Amino acid sequence: MTRHLVSLITPVHRDGVAHLADTHRSLICQDLPTGWEWEWLVQEDGDDVHAADHIPPDPRIRIAQSRRGGPHVARTVALGRSMGSLIKTLDADDCLSVGALARDITVMGQHPHIGWTTSAVLDLMPDGELLAFDGDPADGPIERGSVLAHWTTHRRPQVHPATMCARRTLVMALGGWMALPASGDTGLLLGLDALADGWFISEPGLHYRQHAGQITADARHSHGPEWEARMAVIGEHARALHALVTGPVPL
């Protein structure tokens, strides 16, 4: 592990490289606090992805390939190649906003008890328009257990898992992302919520691209037998973790 290094982890499949160059441009524009550096672990999920065709050579960027297993399996494989003390999610079709990494790092440095951060998101529409939405929590700490409480009622967290940055020890203790076809990042976020307080950064940290090919556009993402199974295992996993740490959680 390298102490002052943040590892950004990006899974990408064969049909998902179209926006990778934009993601790269948003990363190289980041200014980090003094002494900090980043590395970008791009994990090709399956054959014939050719991510290197879309990203200029850079020693800070390491591309590797693994068998097709879906985005969250690919993320966890990439985690095994990472060296940073902080682990940051970055999807291949999204873009970091200016200063996003610096804000994550600053919060972690100023608040040693905070285990993870998330931030506000702007939806990036196909015409380039950026749209905000209501309902974000206040800027500042998120008490351990708050994400599970919100998820139990709404079946979604009150913060966006695509913006997640977490301490390496916590991500490793949880085994990385849950091996699900979707919502594996939500599963990890709920696991982090069981182990440590978080922090919400109200300044937008991500431009979340809206397009027809994204996983969340699949009808199975939000209803049906697969959705029910995903929600069941995510919820039971989170409650089991809370029970191990603090005792039984009310159902």
Coordinates of N, CA and C in Angstrom, one line a residue:
M1 N 0.8 -1.2 0.0 CA 0.0 0.0 0.0 C 0.9 1.2 0.0
T2 N 0.5 2.2 -0.8 CA 1.2 3.5 -0.8 C 0.3 4.5 -0.2
R3 N 0.8 5.2 0.9 CA -0.1 6.0 1.8 C -0.7 7.2 1.0
H4 N 0.0 7.9 0.3 CA -0.6 9.1 -0.4 C -0.9 8.9 -1.8
L5 N -1.6 7.8 -2.1 CA -2.0 7.4 -3.4 C -3.5 7.1 -3.4
V6 N -4.2 7.6 -4.3 CA -5.6 7.2 -4.5 C -5.8 6.4 -5.8
S7 N -6.4 5.2 -5.6 CA -6.5 4.3 -6.7 C -7.9 4.4 -7.3
L8 N -8.0 4.8 -8.5 CA -9.3 4.9 -9.2 C -9.5 3.6 -10.0
I9 N -10.7 3.0 -9.8 CA -11.0 1.7 -10.4 C -12.1 1.8 -11.4
T10 N -11.9 1.4 -12.6 CA -12.8 1.5 -13.7 C -13.0 0.2 -14.5
P11 N -14.1 -0.4 -14.4 CA -14.4 -1.6 -15.3 C -14.9 -1.1 -16.6
V12 N -14.5 -1.8 -17.7 CA -15.0 -1.4 -19.0 C -15.2 -2.7 -19.9
H13 N -16.3 -2.8 -20.6 CA -16.5 -3.9 -21.5 C -16.4 -3.5 -22.9
R14 N -16.6 -4.4 -23.8 CA -16.3 -4.1 -25.3 C -17.2 -3.0 -25.8
D15 N -18.4 -2.9 -25.4 CA -19.3 -1.9 -25.9 C -19.3 -0.6 -25.1
G16 N -18.4 -0.6 -24.1 CA -18.4 0.6 -23.1 C -17.3 1.5 -23.2
V17 N -16.5 1.4 -24.3 CA -15.3 2.3 -24.4 C -15.6 3.6 -25.0
A18 N -16.8 3.9 -25.5 CA -17.1 5.1 -26.3 C -16.8 6.3 -25.6
H19 N -17.0 6.3 -24.2 CA -16.8 7.6 -23.5 C -15.5 7.6 -22.6
L20 N -14.7 6.6 -22.8 CA -13.5 6.4 -22.0 C -12.5 7.6 -22.1
A21 N -12.4 8.2 -23.3 CA -11.5 9.3 -23.5 C -12.0 10.5 -22.7
D22 N -13.3 10.7 -22.6 CA -13.8 11.8 -21.8 C -13.5 11.6 -20.3
T23 N -13.7 10.3 -19.9 CA -13.4 10.0 -18.5 C -11.9 10.3 -18.2
H24 N -11.0 9.9 -19.1 CA -9.6 10.2 -19.0 C -9.3 11.7 -18.9
R25 N -9.9 12.5 -19.7 CA -9.7 13.9 -19.7 C -10.1 14.5 -18.4
S26 N -11.2 14.0 -17.8 CA -11.6 14.6 -16.5 C -10.7 14.2 -15.4
L27 N -10.0 13.1 -15.5 CA -9.0 12.6 -14.5 C -7.7 13.4 -14.6
I28 N -7.2 13.6 -15.7 CA -5.9 14.3 -15.8 C -6.0 15.8 -15.5
C29 N -7.2 16.3 -15.4 CA -7.4 17.7 -15.0 C -7.5 17.9 -13.5
Q30 N -7.4 16.8 -12.7 CA -7.5 16.9 -11.3 C -6.2 17.5 -10.7
D31 N -6.4 18.4 -9.7 CA -5.3 18.9 -8.9 C -5.4 18.3 -7.5
L32 N -4.3 17.6 -7.1 CA -4.4 16.9 -5.8 C -3.6 17.7 -4.8
P33 N -3.9 17.5 -3.5 CA -3.1 18.1 -2.4 C -1.7 17.7 -2.5
T34 N -0.8 18.6 -2.0 CA 0.6 18.3 -2.1 C 1.0 17.0 -1.5
G35 N 1.8 16.2 -2.3 CA 2.3 14.9 -1.9 C 1.4 13.8 -2.3
W36 N 0.2 14.1 -2.8 CA -0.7 13.0 -3.3 C -0.5 12.8 -4.8
E37 N -0.8 11.5 -5.2 CA -0.8 11.1 -6.5 C -2.0 10.2 -6.8
W38 N -2.3 9.9 -8.1 CA -3.3 9.0 -8.4 C -2.8 7.9 -9.3
E39 N -3.5 6.8 -9.3 CA -3.3 5.7 -10.3 C -4.7 5.3 -10.8
W40 N -4.7 4.9 -12.1 CA -6.0 4.5 -12.7 C -5.9 3.1 -13.1
L41 N -6.7 2.2 -12.5 CA -6.8 0.8 -12.8 C -8.0 0.6 -13.7
V42 N -7.7 0.4 -15.0 CA -8.8 0.1 -16.0 C -8.8 -1.4 -16.2
Q43 N -10.0 -2.0 -15.9 CA -10.1 -3.5 -16.0 C -11.0 -3.8 -17.1
E44 N -10.5 -4.4 -18.1 CA -11.3 -4.9 -19.3 C -12.0 -6.1 -18.9
D45 N -13.4 -6.0 -19.0 CA -14.3 -7.1 -18.6 C -14.6 -7.9 -19.8
G46 N -13.7 -8.9 -20.1 CA -13.9 -9.8 -21.3 C -12.9 -9.5 -22.4
D47 N -13.1 -10.1 -23.5 CA -12.2 -10.0 -24.6 C -12.5 -8.9 -25.5
D48 N -11.5 -8.5 -26.4 CA -11.7 -7.5 -27.5 C -12.2 -6.2 -27.0
V49 N -11.7 -5.7 -25.9 CA -12.1 -4.4 -25.3 C -11.3 -3.3 -25.9
H50 N -9.9 -3.5 -25.9 CA -9.0 -2.6 -26.5 C -9.1 -1.2 -25.9
A51 N -9.1 -1.1 -24.5 CA -9.2 0.2 -23.9 C -8.0 1.1 -24.2
A52 N -6.8 0.5 -24.4 CA -5.6 1.3 -24.7 C -5.8 2.1 -26.0
D53 N -6.6 1.7 -26.9 CA -6.9 2.5 -28.1 C -7.5 3.8 -27.8
H54 N -8.1 4.0 -26.6 CA -8.9 5.2 -26.2 C -8.2 6.1 -25.2
I55 N -7.0 5.6 -24.7 CA -6.4 6.3 -23.6 C -4.9 6.5 -23.9
P56 N -4.3 7.7 -23.9 CA -2.9 7.9 -24.2 C -2.0 7.2 -23.2
P57 N -0.8 6.7 -23.6 CA 0.1 6.1 -22.7 C 0.4 7.0 -21.5
D58 N 0.4 6.4 -20.3 CA 0.7 7.1 -19.1 C 1.1 6.1 -18.0
P59 N 2.2 6.3 -17.4 CA 2.7 5.3 -16.4 C 1.7 5.2 -15.2
R60 N 0.9 6.2 -15.0 CA -0.1 6.2 -13.9 C -1.3 5.3 -14.2
I61 N -1.5 4.9 -15.5 CA -2.6 4.2 -15.9 C -2.2 2.8 -16.2
R62 N -2.9 1.8 -15.6 CA -2.6 0.4 -15.8 C -3.8 -0.3 -16.2
I63 N -3.7 -0.9 -17.4 CA -4.9 -1.6 -18.0 C -4.6 -3.1 -18.0
A64 N -5.6 -3.8 -17.6 CA -5.5 -5.3 -17.6 C -6.8 -5.9 -18.0
Q65 N -6.8 -7.2 -18.3 CA -8.0 -7.9 -18.8 C -8.3 -9.1 -18.0
S66 N -9.6 -9.3 -17.8 CA -10.0 -10.5 -17.0 C -11.3 -11.1 -17.7
R67 N -11.6 -12.3 -17.4 CA -12.8 -13.0 -18.0 C -14.0 -12.2 -17.7
R68 N -15.0 -12.2 -18.6 CA -16.2 -11.5 -18.4 C -17.0 -11.9 -17.2
G69 N -17.2 -11.0 -16.3 CA -17.9 -11.4 -15.1 C -18.8 -10.3 -14.6
G70 N -18.9 -9.2 -15.4 CA -19.7 -8.0 -15.0 C -18.9 -7.0 -14.4
P71 N -19.4 -5.8 -14.2 CA -18.6 -4.6 -13.7 C -18.1 -4.8 -12.3
H72 N -18.8 -5.4 -11.5 CA -18.4 -5.5 -10.1 C -17.4 -6.5 -9.8
V73 N -17.4 -7.6 -10.6 CA -16.3 -8.6 -10.5 C -15.1 -8.0 -11.1
A74 N -15.2 -7.2 -12.2 CA -14.0 -6.6 -12.8 C -13.4 -5.6 -11.8
R75 N -14.2 -4.8 -11.1 CA -13.7 -3.9 -10.1 C -12.9 -4.6 -9.0
T76 N -13.4 -5.7 -8.6 CA -12.7 -6.4 -7.5 C -11.4 -7.0 -8.0
V77 N -11.4 -7.5 -9.2 CA -10.1 -7.9 -9.8 C -9.1 -6.8 -9.8
A78 N -9.6 -5.6 -10.3 CA -8.7 -4.4 -10.4 C -8.2 -4.0 -9.0
L79 N -9.0 -4.2 -8.0 CA -8.6 -3.9 -6.6 C -7.4 -4.7 -6.2
G80 N -7.3 -5.9 -6.7 CA -6.1 -6.7 -6.4 C -4.8 -6.1 -7.0
R81 N -4.9 -5.3 -8.0 CA -3.8 -4.6 -8.7 C -3.5 -3.3 -8.1
S82 N -4.3 -2.7 -7.3 CA -4.2 -1.4 -6.8 C -3.2 -1.3 -5.6
M83 N -2.7 -0.1 -5.4 CA -1.7 0.2 -4.3 C -2.1 1.3 -3.4
G84 N -3.2 2.0 -3.7 CA -3.5 3.2 -3.0 C -4.1 3.0 -1.6
S85 N -3.9 4.0 -0.7 CA -4.5 3.9 0.6 C -6.0 4.3 0.5
L86 N -6.4 5.0 -0.6 CA -7.8 5.3 -0.8 C -8.2 4.7 -2.1
I87 N -9.4 4.2 -2.1 CA -10.0 3.5 -3.3 C -11.2 4.3 -3.8
K88 N -11.2 4.7 -5.1 CA -12.2 5.6 -5.6 C -12.9 4.9 -6.8
T89 N -14.2 4.9 -6.8 CA -15.0 4.4 -7.9 C -15.0 5.4 -9.1
L90 N -14.8 5.0 -10.3 CA -15.0 5.8 -11.5 C -15.5 5.0 -12.6
D91 N -16.7 5.2 -13.0 CA -17.3 4.4 -14.1 C -16.7 4.9 -15.5
A92 N -16.7 4.0 -16.5 CA -16.1 4.3 -17.8 C -16.9 5.3 -18.6
D93 N -18.1 5.6 -18.2 CA -18.9 6.6 -18.9 C -19.2 7.8 -18.2
D94 N -18.6 8.0 -17.0 CA -18.7 9.2 -16.2 C -17.5 10.1 -16.2
C95 N -17.6 11.3 -15.7 CA -16.5 12.2 -15.6 C -16.4 12.9 -14.3
L96 N -15.2 13.0 -13.7 CA -15.0 13.7 -12.5 C -15.2 15.2 -12.7
S97 N -15.8 15.8 -11.7 CA -15.8 17.3 -11.8 C -14.5 17.9 -11.3
V98 N -14.3 19.1 -11.6 CA -13.0 19.8 -11.2 C -12.9 19.7 -9.6
G99 N -11.8 19.3 -9.1 CA -11.5 19.3 -7.7 C -12.1 18.1 -6.9
A100 N -12.7 17.1 -7.6 CA -13.4 16.0 -6.9 C -12.4 15.2 -6.0
L101 N -11.3 14.8 -6.6 CA -10.3 14.0 -5.8 C -9.7 14.8 -4.7
A102 N -9.4 16.1 -4.9 CA -8.9 16.9 -3.8 C -9.9 17.0 -2.6
R103 N -11.1 17.1 -2.9 CA -12.1 17.2 -1.8 C -12.2 15.9 -1.1
D104 N -12.2 14.7 -1.8 CA -12.2 13.4 -1.1 C -11.0 13.3 -0.2
I105 N -9.8 13.6 -0.7 CA -8.6 13.4 0.1 C -8.6 14.4 1.3
T106 N -9.1 15.6 1.1 CA -9.1 16.6 2.2 C -10.0 16.1 3.3
V107 N -11.1 15.6 3.0 CA -12.0 15.2 4.1 C -11.4 14.0 4.8
M108 N -10.8 13.1 4.1 CA -10.2 11.9 4.8 C -9.1 12.3 5.7
G109 N -8.3 13.3 5.2 CA -7.2 13.8 6.0 C -7.6 14.6 7.2
Q110 N -8.6 15.3 7.1 CA -9.0 16.2 8.2 C -9.9 15.4 9.3
H111 N -10.4 14.3 8.9 CA -11.3 13.5 9.7 C -10.9 12.1 9.7
P112 N -10.0 11.7 10.6 CA -9.5 10.3 10.6 C -10.5 9.2 10.9
H113 N -11.6 9.6 11.5 CA -12.6 8.6 11.9 C -13.6 8.3 10.7
I114 N -13.5 9.2 9.7 CA -14.4 9.0 8.5 C -13.8 7.9 7.6
G115 N -14.7 6.9 7.3 CA -14.2 5.8 6.5 C -14.4 5.9 5.0
W116 N -15.4 6.8 4.6 CA -15.7 6.9 3.2 C -16.4 8.2 2.9
T117 N -16.4 8.6 1.7 CA -17.0 9.8 1.2 C -17.9 9.5 0.0
T118 N -18.9 10.3 -0.2 CA -19.6 10.4 -1.4 C -19.9 11.9 -1.7
S119 N -20.4 12.2 -2.9 CA -20.6 13.6 -3.2 C -21.9 13.8 -4.0
A120 N -22.2 15.0 -4.2 CA -23.4 15.3 -5.1 C -23.0 15.0 -6.5
V121 N -24.1 14.7 -7.3 CA -23.9 14.3 -8.7 C -24.7 15.2 -9.6
L122 N -24.2 15.5 -10.8 CA -24.9 16.2 -11.9 C -25.1 15.2 -13.0
D123 N -26.4 15.0 -13.4 CA -26.7 14.1 -14.5 C -26.2 14.8 -15.8
L124 N -25.4 14.1 -16.6 CA -24.9 14.6 -17.9 C -25.8 14.0 -19.0
M125 N -26.6 14.9 -19.6 CA -27.6 14.5 -20.5 C -26.9 14.3 -21.9
P126 N -27.6 13.6 -22.9 CA -27.0 13.4 -24.2 C -26.7 14.7 -24.9
D127 N -27.4 15.8 -24.7 CA -27.1 17.0 -25.3 C -26.1 17.8 -24.6
G128 N -25.4 17.3 -23.6 CA -24.4 18.0 -22.8 C -24.9 18.8 -21.6
E129 N -26.2 18.9 -21.5 CA -26.7 19.7 -20.3 C -26.5 18.9 -19.0
L130 N -26.2 19.7 -18.0 CA -25.9 19.1 -16.7 C -27.1 19.5 -15.8
L131 N -27.7 18.4 -15.2 CA -28.9 18.6 -14.4 C -28.7 18.1 -12.9
A132 N -29.1 19.0 -12.0 CA -29.0 18.6 -10.6 C -30.4 18.0 -10.2
F133 N -30.4 17.4 -9.0 CA -31.7 16.9 -8.5 C -31.7 17.1 -7.0
D134 N -33.0 17.2 -6.5 CA -33.2 17.5 -5.1 C -33.0 16.2 -4.3
G135 N -32.9 16.4 -2.9 CA -32.9 15.2 -2.0 C -31.6 14.9 -1.4
D136 N -30.5 15.6 -1.8 CA -29.3 15.3 -1.2 C -29.3 15.6 0.3
P137 N -28.5 14.8 1.1 CA -28.3 15.2 2.5 C -27.5 16.5 2.7
A138 N -27.4 17.0 3.9 CA -26.6 18.1 4.1 C -25.1 17.8 4.0
D139 N -24.3 18.8 3.7 CA -22.8 18.6 3.6 C -22.3 18.2 5.0
G140 N -21.5 17.2 5.1 CA -21.0 16.8 6.4 C -21.1 15.3 6.7
P141 N -20.9 15.0 8.0 CA -20.9 13.5 8.3 C -22.2 12.8 8.1
I142 N -22.1 11.5 7.8 CA -23.2 10.6 7.7 C -23.0 9.5 8.8
E143 N -23.8 9.5 9.8 CA -23.6 8.6 10.9 C -23.8 7.2 10.4
R144 N -22.9 6.3 11.0 CA -22.9 4.9 10.6 C -24.3 4.3 10.9
G145 N -24.8 3.6 9.9 CA -26.2 3.1 9.9 C -27.2 3.9 9.2
S146 N -26.9 5.1 8.9 CA -27.9 6.0 8.2 C -28.2 5.6 6.8
V147 N -27.2 5.0 6.1 CA -27.5 4.6 4.8 C -28.4 3.4 4.7
L148 N -28.2 2.4 5.6 CA -29.0 1.3 5.7 C -30.4 1.7 6.1
A149 N -30.6 2.6 7.0 CA -31.9 3.0 7.4 C -32.7 3.6 6.2
H150 N -32.0 4.5 5.4 CA -32.7 5.1 4.3 C -33.0 4.0 3.2
W151 N -32.0 3.1 3.0 CA -32.1 2.1 2.0 C -33.3 1.1 2.3
T152 N -33.5 0.8 3.6 CA -34.5 -0.1 4.0 C -35.9 0.4 3.7
T153 N -36.1 1.8 3.7 CA -37.3 2.4 3.4 C -37.5 2.6 1.9
H154 N -36.4 3.0 1.2 CA -36.6 3.4 -0.2 C -35.9 2.5 -1.2
R155 N -35.2 1.5 -0.8 CA -34.5 0.6 -1.6 C -33.5 1.3 -2.5
R156 N -32.9 2.4 -2.0 CA -31.8 3.1 -2.7 C -31.2 3.9 -1.6
P157 N -29.9 4.1 -1.7 CA -29.2 5.0 -0.7 C -29.5 6.4 -0.9
Q158 N -29.3 7.3 0.1 CA -29.5 8.7 -0.1 C -28.3 9.4 -0.7
V159 N -27.3 8.7 -1.0 CA -26.1 9.2 -1.6 C -25.7 8.3 -2.8
H160 N -25.0 8.8 -3.7 CA -24.7 8.1 -5.0 C -23.5 7.2 -4.9
P161 N -23.6 5.9 -5.0 CA -22.4 5.0 -4.9 C -21.4 5.2 -6.0
A162 N -21.7 5.8 -7.1 CA -20.8 6.0 -8.2 C -19.7 7.1 -7.8
T163 N -20.0 7.8 -6.7 CA -19.0 8.8 -6.3 C -18.1 8.4 -5.1
M164 N -18.3 7.1 -4.7 CA -17.7 6.6 -3.5 C -16.1 6.6 -3.5
C165 N -15.6 7.1 -2.4 CA -14.2 7.0 -2.1 C -14.0 6.4 -0.7
A166 N -13.2 5.4 -0.5 CA -13.1 4.8 0.8 C -11.7 4.4 1.2
R167 N -11.5 4.2 2.5 CA -10.2 3.8 3.0 C -10.0 2.3 2.5
R168 N -8.8 2.0 2.1 CA -8.5 0.7 1.5 C -8.8 -0.4 2.5
T169 N -8.4 -0.2 3.8 CA -8.6 -1.3 4.8 C -10.1 -1.7 4.8
L170 N -11.0 -0.8 4.7 CA -12.4 -1.1 4.8 C -12.9 -1.8 3.6
V171 N -12.4 -1.4 2.4 CA -12.8 -2.0 1.1 C -12.3 -3.5 1.1
M172 N -11.1 -3.6 1.6 CA -10.5 -5.0 1.6 C -11.2 -5.9 2.6
A173 N -11.6 -5.3 3.8 CA -12.3 -6.1 4.8 C -13.6 -6.6 4.3
L174 N -14.2 -5.8 3.4 CA -15.5 -6.2 2.8 C -15.4 -7.1 1.6
G175 N -14.2 -7.3 1.1 CA -14.0 -8.2 -0.1 C -14.2 -7.5 -1.4
G176 N -14.2 -6.1 -1.4 CA -14.5 -5.4 -2.6 C -16.0 -5.3 -2.9
W177 N -16.3 -5.2 -4.1 CA -17.7 -5.0 -4.6 C -18.5 -6.4 -4.5
M178 N -19.7 -6.3 -4.3 CA -20.6 -7.5 -4.3 C -20.7 -8.0 -5.7
A179 N -20.6 -9.3 -5.9 CA -20.6 -9.9 -7.2 C -22.0 -10.1 -7.8
L180 N -22.5 -8.9 -8.1 CA -23.9 -8.9 -8.7 C -23.9 -8.3 -10.1
P181 N -24.8 -8.6 -10.9 CA -24.9 -8.0 -12.3 C -25.1 -6.5 -12.2
A182 N -25.7 -6.0 -11.1 CA -25.9 -4.6 -10.9 C -26.0 -4.3 -9.4
S183 N -25.9 -3.1 -9.0 CA -26.0 -2.7 -7.6 C -24.9 -3.3 -6.7
G184 N -23.8 -3.8 -7.2 CA -22.7 -4.2 -6.4 C -22.0 -3.1 -5.7
D185 N -22.1 -1.8 -6.3 CA -21.6 -0.7 -5.6 C -22.5 -0.2 -4.5
T186 N -23.8 -0.4 -4.6 CA -24.7 -0.2 -3.5 C -24.4 -1.1 -2.3
G187 N -24.1 -2.4 -2.7 CA -23.8 -3.4 -1.7 C -22.5 -3.0 -0.9
L188 N -21.5 -2.5 -1.6 CA -20.3 -2.1 -0.9 C -20.6 -0.9 -0.1
L189 N -21.3 0.1 -0.6 CA -21.6 1.3 0.2 C -22.3 0.9 1.5
L190 N -23.3 0.0 1.4 CA -24.0 -0.4 2.7 C -23.1 -1.1 3.6
G191 N -22.1 -1.9 3.0 CA -21.1 -2.5 3.9 C -20.2 -1.5 4.6
L192 N -19.8 -0.5 3.9 CA -19.0 0.6 4.5 C -19.8 1.3 5.6
D193 N -21.1 1.5 5.3 CA -22.0 2.2 6.3 C -22.1 1.4 7.6
A194 N -21.9 0.1 7.5 CA -21.9 -0.8 8.7 C -20.7 -0.7 9.5
L195 N -19.6 -0.3 8.9 CA -18.3 -0.3 9.6 C -17.8 1.1 10.0
A196 N -18.2 2.1 9.4 CA -17.7 3.5 9.7 C -18.6 4.6 9.3
D197 N -18.4 5.7 9.9 CA -19.1 6.9 9.5 C -18.7 7.4 8.2
G198 N -19.5 8.0 7.4 CA -19.2 8.6 6.1 C -19.2 10.1 6.1
W199 N -19.1 10.6 4.9 CA -19.1 12.1 4.8 C -19.7 12.4 3.4
F200 N -20.7 13.3 3.4 CA -21.2 13.7 2.1 C -20.7 15.1 1.7
I201 N -20.2 15.2 0.5 CA -19.6 16.5 0.0 C -20.7 17.1 -0.9
S202 N -21.2 18.2 -0.6 CA -22.3 18.8 -1.3 C -21.9 19.4 -2.6
E203 N -20.7 19.7 -2.8 CA -20.2 20.2 -4.1 C -20.2 19.0 -5.1
P204 N -20.8 19.1 -6.3 CA -20.8 18.0 -7.2 C -19.4 17.4 -7.5
G205 N -19.3 16.1 -7.4 CA -18.0 15.5 -7.7 C -18.0 14.6 -8.9
L206 N -19.2 14.5 -9.6 CA -19.3 13.6 -10.7 C -20.3 14.1 -11.7
H207 N -20.0 13.9 -13.0 CA -21.0 14.1 -14.1 C -21.4 12.7 -14.5
Y208 N -22.6 12.3 -14.1 CA -23.1 11.0 -14.3 C -23.9 10.9 -15.7
R209 N -23.2 10.2 -16.6 CA -23.7 10.3 -18.0 C -25.0 9.4 -18.1
Q210 N -26.0 10.0 -18.7 CA -27.3 9.3 -19.0 C -27.3 8.9 -20.5
H211 N -27.4 7.6 -20.7 CA -27.4 7.1 -22.1 C -28.1 5.8 -22.2
A212 N -28.5 5.4 -23.3 CA -29.3 4.2 -23.5 C -28.6 2.9 -23.1
G213 N -27.2 2.9 -23.2 CA -26.5 1.7 -23.0 C -26.1 1.4 -21.6
Q214 N -26.4 2.3 -20.6 CA -26.0 2.1 -19.3 C -26.8 1.0 -18.6
I215 N -26.1 0.4 -17.6 CA -26.7 -0.7 -16.9 C -28.1 -0.4 -16.3
T216 N -28.2 0.8 -15.7 CA -29.4 1.2 -15.1 C -30.6 1.4 -16.0
A217 N -30.3 1.4 -17.4 CA -31.4 1.5 -18.3 C -32.1 0.2 -18.6
D218 N -31.4 -0.9 -18.2 CA -32.0 -2.2 -18.3 C -33.3 -2.4 -17.5
A219 N -34.3 -2.9 -18.0 CA -35.6 -3.0 -17.3 C -35.4 -3.9 -16.0
R220 N -34.5 -4.8 -16.0 CA -34.3 -5.7 -14.9 C -33.6 -5.0 -13.7
H221 N -33.1 -3.7 -14.0 CA -32.4 -3.0 -12.9 C -33.3 -2.7 -11.8
S222 N -34.6 -2.4 -12.0 CA -35.4 -1.8 -11.0 C -36.6 -2.6 -10.6
H223 N -36.8 -3.7 -11.3 CA -38.0 -4.6 -10.9 C -37.8 -6.0 -11.4
G224 N -38.6 -6.9 -10.9 CA -38.5 -8.3 -11.4 C -37.7 -9.2 -10.4
P225 N -37.7 -10.5 -10.8 CA -37.0 -11.5 -9.9 C -35.6 -11.2 -9.6
E226 N -34.8 -10.7 -10.6 CA -33.4 -10.4 -10.4 C -33.3 -9.2 -9.4
W227 N -34.1 -8.2 -9.6 CA -34.0 -7.1 -8.7 C -34.4 -7.5 -7.2
E228 N -35.4 -8.3 -7.1 CA -35.8 -8.8 -5.8 C -34.6 -9.6 -5.1
A229 N -34.0 -10.4 -5.9 CA -32.8 -11.2 -5.3 C -31.7 -10.3 -4.9
R230 N -31.4 -9.3 -5.8 CA -30.3 -8.4 -5.5 C -30.6 -7.6 -4.2
M231 N -31.8 -7.1 -4.1 CA -32.2 -6.3 -2.9 C -32.1 -7.2 -1.6
A232 N -32.5 -8.5 -1.8 CA -32.5 -9.4 -0.6 C -31.1 -9.6 -0.1
V233 N -30.2 -9.9 -1.0 CA -28.8 -10.2 -0.6 C -28.1 -9.0 -0.1
I234 N -28.4 -7.8 -0.7 CA -27.7 -6.6 -0.2 C -28.2 -6.2 1.2
G235 N -29.5 -6.4 1.4 CA -30.1 -6.0 2.7 C -29.6 -7.0 3.8
E236 N -29.6 -8.3 3.5 CA -29.2 -9.3 4.5 C -27.7 -9.1 4.8
H237 N -26.9 -8.8 3.8 CA -25.5 -8.6 4.0 C -25.2 -7.4 4.9
A238 N -25.9 -6.3 4.7 CA -25.7 -5.1 5.5 C -26.2 -5.4 6.9
R239 N -27.3 -6.0 7.1 CA -27.8 -6.2 8.4 C -26.9 -7.2 9.2
A240 N -26.4 -8.2 8.5 CA -25.4 -9.1 9.2 C -24.2 -8.4 9.6
L241 N -23.7 -7.5 8.8 CA -22.5 -6.7 9.2 C -22.8 -5.8 10.4
H242 N -23.9 -5.2 10.4 CA -24.3 -4.3 11.5 C -24.4 -5.2 12.8
A243 N -25.0 -6.4 12.7 CA -25.2 -7.2 13.8 C -23.9 -7.7 14.4
L244 N -22.9 -7.9 13.5 CA -21.6 -8.3 14.0 C -20.9 -7.2 14.7
V245 N -21.1 -6.0 14.3 CA -20.4 -4.8 14.8 C -21.1 -4.3 16.1
T246 N -22.4 -4.2 16.0 CA -23.1 -3.5 17.1 C -24.2 -4.3 17.7
G247 N -24.5 -5.4 17.2 CA -25.7 -6.1 17.7 C -26.8 -6.1 16.7
P248 N -27.9 -6.8 16.9 CA -29.0 -7.0 16.0 C -29.5 -5.6 15.5
V249 N -29.9 -5.6 14.2 CA -30.5 -4.4 13.6 C -32.0 -4.7 13.5
P250 N -32.8 -3.7 13.9 CA -34.3 -3.9 13.7 C -34.6 -4.1 12.2
L251 N -35.5 -5.1 11.9 CA -35.9 -5.4 10.6 C -37.0 -4.4 10.1

